[in-house]
Amino acid sequence: MPESLVTRLIAVGIDIGGSGIKGGAVDLATGQLLGERLRQPTPVPSTPDAVSGVVAELVARIAGPGPVGVTFPGVVRAGVIETAANLDPSWIGVDAATLFGRRLGRPVVVLNDADAAGIAEMSFGAGRDRAGVVMMVTLGTGIGSALFLDGRLVPNTEFGHIIVSGTDGEKLAAASVRTASNLTWDAWSERLNAYLARLESLLSPDLIIIGGGISRDHAEFMPRLRARAELLPAQLFNDAGIVGAALATTVG
Ligand code: BGC
């Protein structure tokens, strides 16, 4: 059948981060972005009204039909935001699925950003076909985590906030800390090693996938990392959140 006659299953993915909001249309069968990946800075202050306005602008510019998956950098249960470490605290208690649904006039699913990135990596990236205990760690403004047992997600694990040397893990080892504190790759990798050691003292994953925008620079830091688990860089880099958000629209 000619490619033009094949019906593609498409959804839109929006990834809300502490510094940027990104989006694109995703081919659900391949996990590929269709067309342009759009980005706008996260508004300051990042209130529900301001952020949902940017999300609506992005969705209007993305030439993709279908439902919309939206990631949020905090705990999300049944569409309701329960924590917002790196966004405006007025998000806490907001029914984000209803807010975005009203604003977009399309079916919307909202989930934690690291969970979305993990879903994408398990489907199309470093975790594909991997059974056992798999942990995805995303390094960006904060640290996000996604835990999978035999491919099934345990949502909202929040392992970015484990205490490492008396400090909130993400304040020690997030990618943003490397830039803000001007750390060398060596110095930052040592912090990441301390974080991974603490993580492995709580949980013994078979595989840890290191993601977030910084995973593009994996050659700089992966050789410096130590863990009992197998360590792999993410393969979808910064697109994992968008792809996972779109994939999440097909679940339940
Ligand atoms: C939030 C997590 C989020 C992570 C990455 C943390 O501060 O608590 O929910 O996944 O940042 O954005």
PDB file of C-alpha atoms and ligand atoms in Angstrom:
ATOM      1  CA  MET A   1       0.000   0.000   0.000  1.00  0.00           C
ATOM      2  CA  PRO A   2       1.431   3.449  -0.830  1.00  0.00           C
ATOM      3  CA  GLU A   3       2.680   5.265   2.282  1.00  0.00           C
ATOM      4  CA  SER A   4       0.150   8.077   1.675  1.00  0.00           C
ATOM      5  CA  LEU A   5      -2.747   5.628   2.115  1.00  0.00           C
ATOM      6  CA  VAL A   6      -1.500   4.120   5.371  1.00  0.00           C
ATOM      7  CA  THR A   7      -3.412   5.501   8.325  1.00  0.00           C
ATOM      8  CA  ARG A   8      -0.974   6.531  11.003  1.00  0.00           C
ATOM      9  CA  LEU A   9      -1.856   6.573  14.657  1.00  0.00           C
ATOM     10  CA  ILE A  10      -0.793   9.991  15.849  1.00  0.00           C
ATOM     11  CA  ALA A  11      -0.915  11.802  19.170  1.00  0.00           C
ATOM     12  CA  VAL A  12       0.566  15.073  20.368  1.00  0.00           C
ATOM     13  CA  GLY A  13       3.094  15.083  23.205  1.00  0.00           C
ATOM     14  CA  ILE A  14       3.845  18.129  25.385  1.00  0.00           C
ATOM     15  CA  ASP A  15       6.726  18.054  27.875  1.00  0.00           C
ATOM     16  CA  ILE A  16       6.564  20.717  30.592  1.00  0.00           C
ATOM     17  CA  GLY A  17       9.958  21.366  32.171  1.00  0.00           C
ATOM     18  CA  GLY A  18      11.417  23.841  34.621  1.00  0.00           C
ATOM     19  CA  SER A  19      12.987  25.921  31.843  1.00  0.00           C
ATOM     20  CA  GLY A  20      11.177  24.990  28.624  1.00  0.00           C
ATOM     21  CA  ILE A  21       7.910  23.566  27.305  1.00  0.00           C
ATOM     22  CA  LYS A  22       8.415  21.327  24.273  1.00  0.00           C
ATOM     23  CA  GLY A  23       5.996  19.574  21.982  1.00  0.00           C
ATOM     24  CA  GLY A  24       5.487  17.654  18.799  1.00  0.00           C
ATOM     25  CA  ALA A  25       3.275  15.202  16.954  1.00  0.00           C
ATOM     26  CA  VAL A  26       4.335  11.584  17.416  1.00  0.00           C
ATOM     27  CA  ASP A  27       3.826   8.509  15.251  1.00  0.00           C
ATOM     28  CA  LEU A  28       2.681   6.042  17.906  1.00  0.00           C
ATOM     29  CA  ALA A  29       3.826   2.978  15.955  1.00  0.00           C
ATOM     30  CA  THR A  30       7.446   4.100  15.602  1.00  0.00           C
ATOM     31  CA  GLY A  31       7.899   6.707  18.344  1.00  0.00           C
ATOM     32  CA  GLN A  32       9.193   9.142  15.712  1.00  0.00           C
ATOM     33  CA  LEU A  33       8.410  12.840  15.858  1.00  0.00           C
ATOM     34  CA  LEU A  34       6.432  13.941  12.814  1.00  0.00           C
ATOM     35  CA  GLY A  35       7.391  17.415  11.710  1.00  0.00           C
ATOM     36  CA  GLU A  36       8.936  20.058  13.863  1.00  0.00           C
ATOM     37  CA  ARG A  37       9.677  19.872  17.575  1.00  0.00           C
ATOM     38  CA  LEU A  38       8.535  23.181  19.079  1.00  0.00           C
ATOM     39  CA  ARG A  39       9.805  24.817  22.250  1.00  0.00           C
ATOM     40  CA  GLN A  40       8.875  27.876  24.275  1.00  0.00           C
ATOM     41  CA  PRO A  41      10.438  29.036  27.533  1.00  0.00           C
ATOM     42  CA  THR A  42       8.502  28.127  30.674  1.00  0.00           C
ATOM     43  CA  PRO A  43       6.732  31.342  31.781  1.00  0.00           C
ATOM     44  CA  VAL A  44       7.833  33.019  35.005  1.00  0.00           C
ATOM     45  CA  PRO A  45       5.981  32.740  37.302  1.00  0.00           C
ATOM     46  CA  SER A  46       4.993  29.281  36.073  1.00  0.00           C
ATOM     47  CA  THR A  47       1.372  29.451  37.250  1.00  0.00           C
ATOM     48  CA  PRO A  48      -1.321  27.077  35.927  1.00  0.00           C
ATOM     49  CA  ASP A  49      -2.839  29.916  33.895  1.00  0.00           C
ATOM     50  CA  ALA A  50       0.446  31.006  32.277  1.00  0.00           C
ATOM     51  CA  VAL A  51       1.705  27.463  31.599  1.00  0.00           C
ATOM     52  CA  SER A  52      -1.591  26.223  30.169  1.00  0.00           C
ATOM     53  CA  GLY A  53      -1.615  29.297  27.897  1.00  0.00           C
ATOM     54  CA  VAL A  54       1.784  28.312  26.462  1.00  0.00           C
ATOM     55  CA  VAL A  55       0.663  24.686  26.117  1.00  0.00           C
ATOM     56  CA  ALA A  56      -2.426  25.842  24.163  1.00  0.00           C
ATOM     57  CA  GLU A  57      -0.231  27.979  21.858  1.00  0.00           C
ATOM     58  CA  LEU A  58       2.103  25.055  21.185  1.00  0.00           C
ATOM     59  CA  VAL A  59      -0.716  22.595  20.508  1.00  0.00           C
ATOM     60  CA  ALA A  60      -2.287  25.090  18.073  1.00  0.00           C
ATOM     61  CA  ARG A  61       1.025  25.309  16.176  1.00  0.00           C
ATOM     62  CA  ILE A  62       1.595  21.541  16.053  1.00  0.00           C
ATOM     63  CA  ALA A  63       0.007  20.158  12.928  1.00  0.00           C
ATOM     64  CA  GLY A  64      -1.008  16.896  14.551  1.00  0.00           C
ATOM     65  CA  PRO A  65      -4.450  15.479  15.267  1.00  0.00           C
ATOM     66  CA  GLY A  66      -5.410  13.132  18.070  1.00  0.00           C
ATOM     67  CA  PRO A  67      -5.332  13.200  21.833  1.00  0.00           C
ATOM     68  CA  VAL A  68      -2.735  15.171  23.779  1.00  0.00           C
ATOM     69  CA  GLY A  69      -0.371  13.771  26.425  1.00  0.00           C
ATOM     70  CA  VAL A  70       1.133  16.331  28.794  1.00  0.00           C
ATOM     71  CA  THR A  71       4.021  15.733  31.196  1.00  0.00           C
ATOM     72  CA  PHE A  72       4.427  17.598  34.464  1.00  0.00           C
ATOM     73  CA  PRO A  73       7.565  17.760  36.662  1.00  0.00           C
ATOM     74  CA  GLY A  74       5.837  16.577  39.835  1.00  0.00           C
ATOM     75  CA  VAL A  75       3.625  13.841  41.266  1.00  0.00           C
ATOM     76  CA  VAL A  76       0.457  13.439  39.175  1.00  0.00           C
ATOM     77  CA  ARG A  77      -2.305  11.139  40.355  1.00  0.00           C
ATOM     78  CA  ALA A  78      -5.514  10.752  38.319  1.00  0.00           C
ATOM     79  CA  GLY A  79      -4.668  14.021  36.542  1.00  0.00           C
ATOM     80  CA  VAL A  80      -4.231  15.993  39.785  1.00  0.00           C
ATOM     81  CA  ILE A  81      -0.889  17.668  40.611  1.00  0.00           C
ATOM     82  CA  GLU A  82       0.398  16.762  44.085  1.00  0.00           C
ATOM     83  CA  THR A  83       3.936  18.253  44.077  1.00  0.00           C
ATOM     84  CA  ALA A  84       5.740  20.965  42.104  1.00  0.00           C
ATOM     85  CA  ALA A  85       9.390  21.184  43.229  1.00  0.00           C
ATOM     86  CA  ASN A  86      10.527  23.274  40.240  1.00  0.00           C
ATOM     87  CA  LEU A  87       7.292  24.993  39.161  1.00  0.00           C
ATOM     88  CA  ASP A  88       4.981  27.476  40.853  1.00  0.00           C
ATOM     89  CA  PRO A  89       3.514  25.947  44.063  1.00  0.00           C
ATOM     90  CA  SER A  90       0.023  27.137  43.038  1.00  0.00           C
ATOM     91  CA  TRP A  91      -0.074  23.979  40.850  1.00  0.00           C
ATOM     92  CA  ILE A  92      -0.510  21.773  43.925  1.00  0.00           C
ATOM     93  CA  GLY A  93      -4.071  20.438  44.063  1.00  0.00           C
ATOM     94  CA  VAL A  94      -4.885  21.533  40.491  1.00  0.00           C
ATOM     95  CA  ASP A  95      -6.777  19.039  38.324  1.00  0.00           C
ATOM     96  CA  ALA A  96      -4.420  19.486  35.376  1.00  0.00           C
ATOM     97  CA  ALA A  97      -6.185  16.971  33.144  1.00  0.00           C
ATOM     98  CA  THR A  98      -9.407  19.003  33.393  1.00  0.00           C
ATOM     99  CA  LEU A  99      -7.563  22.354  33.043  1.00  0.00           C
ATOM    100  CA  PHE A 100      -5.703  21.305  29.868  1.00  0.00           C
ATOM    101  CA  GLY A 101      -8.756  19.455  28.525  1.00  0.00           C
ATOM    102  CA  ARG A 102     -10.858  22.655  28.767  1.00  0.00           C
ATOM    103  CA  ARG A 103      -8.140  24.808  27.248  1.00  0.00           C
ATOM    104  CA  LEU A 104      -7.362  22.447  24.365  1.00  0.00           C
ATOM    105  CA  GLY A 105     -10.831  21.035  23.669  1.00  0.00           C
ATOM    106  CA  ARG A 106      -9.221  17.625  23.086  1.00  0.00           C
ATOM    107  CA  PRO A 107      -8.823  14.475  25.197  1.00  0.00           C
ATOM    108  CA  VAL A 108      -5.836  14.970  27.537  1.00  0.00           C
ATOM    109  CA  VAL A 109      -3.727  12.667  29.699  1.00  0.00           C
ATOM    110  CA  VAL A 110      -1.309  14.159  32.273  1.00  0.00           C
ATOM    111  CA  LEU A 111       1.583  12.235  33.819  1.00  0.00           C
ATOM    112  CA  ASN A 112       4.918  12.741  35.568  1.00  0.00           C
ATOM    113  CA  ASP A 113       7.707  13.822  33.170  1.00  0.00           C
ATOM    114  CA  ALA A 114      10.218  11.129  34.147  1.00  0.00           C
ATOM    115  CA  ASP A 115       7.519   8.455  33.918  1.00  0.00           C
ATOM    116  CA  ALA A 116       6.797   9.645  30.374  1.00  0.00           C
ATOM    117  CA  ALA A 117      10.497   9.604  29.445  1.00  0.00           C
ATOM    118  CA  GLY A 118      10.769   6.095  30.899  1.00  0.00           C
ATOM    119  CA  ILE A 119       7.765   4.858  28.903  1.00  0.00           C
ATOM    120  CA  ALA A 120       9.414   6.161  25.714  1.00  0.00           C
ATOM    121  CA  GLU A 121      12.792   4.553  26.494  1.00  0.00           C
ATOM    122  CA  MET A 122      11.145   1.234  27.407  1.00  0.00           C
ATOM    123  CA  SER A 123       9.161   1.274  24.142  1.00  0.00           C
ATOM    124  CA  PHE A 124      11.692   2.605  21.636  1.00  0.00           C
ATOM    125  CA  GLY A 125      15.021   3.252  23.370  1.00  0.00           C
ATOM    126  CA  ALA A 126      17.574   1.840  25.800  1.00  0.00           C
ATOM    127  CA  GLY A 127      14.996  -0.195  27.764  1.00  0.00           C
ATOM    128  CA  ARG A 128      13.311  -1.883  24.812  1.00  0.00           C
ATOM    129  CA  ASP A 129      12.568  -5.577  25.527  1.00  0.00           C
ATOM    130  CA  ARG A 130      14.229  -5.320  28.950  1.00  0.00           C
ATOM    131  CA  ALA A 131      12.636  -7.324  31.782  1.00  0.00           C
ATOM    132  CA  GLY A 132      13.510  -7.187  35.481  1.00  0.00           C
ATOM    133  CA  VAL A 133      13.875  -3.999  37.509  1.00  0.00           C
ATOM    134  CA  VAL A 134      14.716  -1.033  35.288  1.00  0.00           C
ATOM    135  CA  MET A 135      15.194   2.482  36.628  1.00  0.00           C
ATOM    136  CA  MET A 136      15.268   5.539  34.414  1.00  0.00           C
ATOM    137  CA  VAL A 137      16.849   8.643  35.910  1.00  0.00           C
ATOM    138  CA  THR A 138      16.368  11.979  34.120  1.00  0.00           C
ATOM    139  CA  LEU A 139      18.894  14.724  34.770  1.00  0.00           C
ATOM    140  CA  GLY A 140      17.677  18.230  33.984  1.00  0.00           C
ATOM    141  CA  THR A 141      16.494  21.134  36.139  1.00  0.00           C
ATOM    142  CA  GLY A 142      15.771  18.463  38.767  1.00  0.00           C
ATOM    143  CA  ILE A 143      16.192  14.692  38.889  1.00  0.00           C
ATOM    144  CA  GLY A 144      13.277  12.521  37.859  1.00  0.00           C
ATOM    145  CA  SER A 145      12.866   8.768  38.201  1.00  0.00           C
ATOM    146  CA  ALA A 146      10.782   6.075  36.546  1.00  0.00           C
ATOM    147  CA  LEU A 147      10.690   2.510  37.875  1.00  0.00           C
ATOM    148  CA  PHE A 148       9.689  -0.495  35.766  1.00  0.00           C
ATOM    149  CA  LEU A 149       9.190  -4.106  36.764  1.00  0.00           C
ATOM    150  CA  ASP A 150       9.092  -6.410  33.744  1.00  0.00           C
ATOM    151  CA  GLY A 151       8.158  -3.421  31.589  1.00  0.00           C
ATOM    152  CA  ARG A 152       5.350  -2.213  33.885  1.00  0.00           C
ATOM    153  CA  LEU A 153       5.631   1.266  35.355  1.00  0.00           C
ATOM    154  CA  VAL A 154       5.359   1.998  39.079  1.00  0.00           C
ATOM    155  CA  PRO A 155       4.389   5.689  38.726  1.00  0.00           C
ATOM    156  CA  ASN A 156       5.525   8.734  40.735  1.00  0.00           C
ATOM    157  CA  THR A 157       8.569   7.194  42.439  1.00  0.00           C
ATOM    158  CA  GLU A 158      10.305  10.584  43.039  1.00  0.00           C
ATOM    159  CA  PHE A 159      13.750   9.085  43.647  1.00  0.00           C
ATOM    160  CA  GLY A 160      15.266  12.422  42.606  1.00  0.00           C
ATOM    161  CA  HIS A 161      14.634  13.573  46.164  1.00  0.00           C
ATOM    162  CA  ILE A 162      16.463  10.810  48.069  1.00  0.00           C
ATOM    163  CA  ILE A 163      18.848  12.300  50.626  1.00  0.00           C
ATOM    164  CA  VAL A 164      22.495  12.023  49.575  1.00  0.00           C
ATOM    165  CA  SER A 165      25.160  13.270  52.015  1.00  0.00           C
ATOM    166  CA  GLY A 166      22.457  15.170  53.907  1.00  0.00           C
ATOM    167  CA  THR A 167      21.167  16.935  50.769  1.00  0.00           C
ATOM    168  CA  ASP A 168      18.174  16.535  48.446  1.00  0.00           C
ATOM    169  CA  GLY A 169      19.646  14.377  45.631  1.00  0.00           C
ATOM    170  CA  GLU A 170      18.609  16.728  42.827  1.00  0.00           C
ATOM    171  CA  LYS A 171      20.239  19.722  44.556  1.00  0.00           C
ATOM    172  CA  LEU A 172      23.504  17.773  44.485  1.00  0.00           C
ATOM    173  CA  ALA A 173      23.524  16.086  41.087  1.00  0.00           C
ATOM    174  CA  ALA A 174      20.920  17.504  38.649  1.00  0.00           C
ATOM    175  CA  ALA A 175      22.300  18.659  35.283  1.00  0.00           C
ATOM    176  CA  SER A 176      21.306  22.230  36.183  1.00  0.00           C
ATOM    177  CA  VAL A 177      23.659  22.091  39.208  1.00  0.00           C
ATOM    178  CA  ARG A 178      26.607  21.276  36.934  1.00  0.00           C
ATOM    179  CA  THR A 179      26.043  24.457  34.915  1.00  0.00           C
ATOM    180  CA  ALA A 180      24.994  26.691  37.823  1.00  0.00           C
ATOM    181  CA  SER A 181      28.035  25.684  39.913  1.00  0.00           C
ATOM    182  CA  ASN A 182      30.415  25.462  36.945  1.00  0.00           C
ATOM    183  CA  LEU A 183      31.397  21.890  37.822  1.00  0.00           C
ATOM    184  CA  THR A 184      33.865  19.941  35.664  1.00  0.00           C
ATOM    185  CA  TRP A 185      32.585  16.667  34.191  1.00  0.00           C
ATOM    186  CA  ASP A 186      34.793  14.905  36.738  1.00  0.00           C
ATOM    187  CA  ALA A 187      33.387  16.778  39.738  1.00  0.00           C
ATOM    188  CA  TRP A 188      29.805  16.405  38.582  1.00  0.00           C
ATOM    189  CA  SER A 189      30.252  12.687  37.758  1.00  0.00           C
ATOM    190  CA  GLU A 190      31.513  12.095  41.316  1.00  0.00           C
ATOM    191  CA  ARG A 191      28.309  13.693  42.641  1.00  0.00           C
ATOM    192  CA  LEU A 192      26.303  11.493  40.303  1.00  0.00           C
ATOM    193  CA  ASN A 193      28.211   8.445  41.584  1.00  0.00           C
ATOM    194  CA  ALA A 194      27.272   9.372  45.169  1.00  0.00           C
ATOM    195  CA  TYR A 195      23.649   9.731  44.056  1.00  0.00           C
ATOM    196  CA  LEU A 196      23.687   6.359  42.245  1.00  0.00           C
ATOM    197  CA  ALA A 197      25.287   4.624  45.251  1.00  0.00           C
ATOM    198  CA  ARG A 198      22.505   5.915  47.512  1.00  0.00           C
ATOM    199  CA  LEU A 199      19.877   4.894  44.966  1.00  0.00           C
ATOM    200  CA  GLU A 200      21.357   1.405  44.809  1.00  0.00           C
ATOM    201  CA  SER A 201      21.386   1.158  48.602  1.00  0.00           C
ATOM    202  CA  LEU A 202      17.588   1.526  48.527  1.00  0.00           C
ATOM    203  CA  LEU A 203      16.830  -0.455  45.417  1.00  0.00           C
ATOM    204  CA  SER A 204      18.865  -2.865  43.302  1.00  0.00           C
ATOM    205  CA  PRO A 205      17.863  -2.278  39.707  1.00  0.00           C
ATOM    206  CA  ASP A 206      19.216  -4.532  36.955  1.00  0.00           C
ATOM    207  CA  LEU A 207      19.540  -1.578  34.591  1.00  0.00           C
ATOM    208  CA  ILE A 208      19.748   2.179  35.130  1.00  0.00           C
ATOM    209  CA  ILE A 209      19.052   4.378  32.088  1.00  0.00           C
ATOM    210  CA  ILE A 210      20.538   7.867  32.344  1.00  0.00           C
ATOM    211  CA  GLY A 211      18.347  10.390  30.513  1.00  0.00           C
ATOM    212  CA  GLY A 212      17.486  14.059  30.253  1.00  0.00           C
ATOM    213  CA  GLY A 213      18.929  16.580  27.800  1.00  0.00           C
ATOM    214  CA  ILE A 214      22.410  15.915  29.176  1.00  0.00           C
ATOM    215  CA  SER A 215      22.311  12.337  27.870  1.00  0.00           C
ATOM    216  CA  ARG A 216      23.471  13.805  24.529  1.00  0.00           C
ATOM    217  CA  ASP A 217      26.808  14.396  26.289  1.00  0.00           C
ATOM    218  CA  HIS A 218      26.989  10.804  27.553  1.00  0.00           C
ATOM    219  CA  ALA A 219      30.516  10.345  26.182  1.00  0.00           C
ATOM    220  CA  GLU A 220      31.676  13.000  28.691  1.00  0.00           C
ATOM    221  CA  PHE A 221      30.325  11.358  31.810  1.00  0.00           C
ATOM    222  CA  MET A 222      29.137   7.745  31.291  1.00  0.00           C
ATOM    223  CA  PRO A 223      32.722   6.356  31.361  1.00  0.00           C
ATOM    224  CA  ARG A 224      33.169   8.057  34.760  1.00  0.00           C
ATOM    225  CA  LEU A 225      30.084   6.446  36.352  1.00  0.00           C
ATOM    226  CA  ARG A 226      30.152   3.410  38.645  1.00  0.00           C
ATOM    227  CA  ALA A 227      27.218   1.228  39.694  1.00  0.00           C
ATOM    228  CA  ARG A 228      26.355  -2.360  40.473  1.00  0.00           C
ATOM    229  CA  ALA A 229      23.606  -2.164  37.865  1.00  0.00           C
ATOM    230  CA  GLU A 230      24.207  -2.040  34.140  1.00  0.00           C
ATOM    231  CA  LEU A 231      24.269   1.628  33.078  1.00  0.00           C
ATOM    232  CA  LEU A 232      23.078   2.855  29.684  1.00  0.00           C
ATOM    233  CA  PRO A 233      22.560   6.330  28.247  1.00  0.00           C
ATOM    234  CA  ALA A 234      19.032   7.132  27.043  1.00  0.00           C
ATOM    235  CA  GLN A 235      18.554   6.915  23.293  1.00  0.00           C
ATOM    236  CA  LEU A 236      15.749   9.402  22.758  1.00  0.00           C
ATOM    237  CA  PHE A 237      17.642  12.220  24.479  1.00  0.00           C
ATOM    238  CA  ASN A 238      15.434  15.220  25.090  1.00  0.00           C
ATOM    239  CA  ASP A 239      12.536  13.910  22.977  1.00  0.00           C
ATOM    240  CA  ALA A 240      11.722  11.087  25.410  1.00  0.00           C
ATOM    241  CA  GLY A 241       9.216  13.214  27.372  1.00  0.00           C
ATOM    242  CA  ILE A 242       7.295  14.240  24.241  1.00  0.00           C
ATOM    243  CA  VAL A 243       7.225  10.697  22.863  1.00  0.00           C
ATOM    244  CA  GLY A 244       6.234   9.166  26.226  1.00  0.00           C
ATOM    245  CA  ALA A 245       3.486  11.744  26.731  1.00  0.00           C
ATOM    246  CA  ALA A 246       2.014  10.862  23.342  1.00  0.00           C
ATOM    247  CA  LEU A 247       2.293   7.111  24.054  1.00  0.00           C
ATOM    248  CA  ALA A 248       0.525   7.593  27.409  1.00  0.00           C
ATOM    249  CA  THR A 249      -2.645   8.673  25.560  1.00  0.00           C
ATOM    250  CA  THR A 250      -3.048   5.097  24.367  1.00  0.00           C
ATOM    251  CA  VAL A 251      -3.033   3.587  27.871  1.00  0.00           C
ATOM    252  CA  GLY A 252      -6.145   3.061  29.986  1.00  0.00           C
TER     253      GLY A 252
HETATM  254  C1  BGC B   1      10.150  16.418  40.625  1.00  0.00           C
HETATM  255  C2  BGC B   1       9.832  15.168  39.815  1.00  0.00           C
HETATM  256  C3  BGC B   1      10.301  15.349  38.388  1.00  0.00           C
HETATM  257  C4  BGC B   1      11.761  15.733  38.349  1.00  0.00           C
HETATM  258  C5  BGC B   1      12.267  15.994  36.952  1.00  0.00           C
HETATM  259  C6  BGC B   1      11.635  16.721  40.501  1.00  0.00           C
HETATM  260  O1  BGC B   1      11.929  17.881  41.201  1.00  0.00           O
HETATM  261  O2  BGC B   1       9.830  16.237  41.989  1.00  0.00           O
HETATM  262  O3  BGC B   1       8.460  14.921  39.837  1.00  0.00           O
HETATM  263  O4  BGC B   1      10.091  14.154  37.678  1.00  0.00           O
HETATM  264  O5  BGC B   1      11.984  16.889  39.139  1.00  0.00           O
HETATM  265  O6  BGC B   1      11.609  17.064  36.366  1.00  0.00           O
END
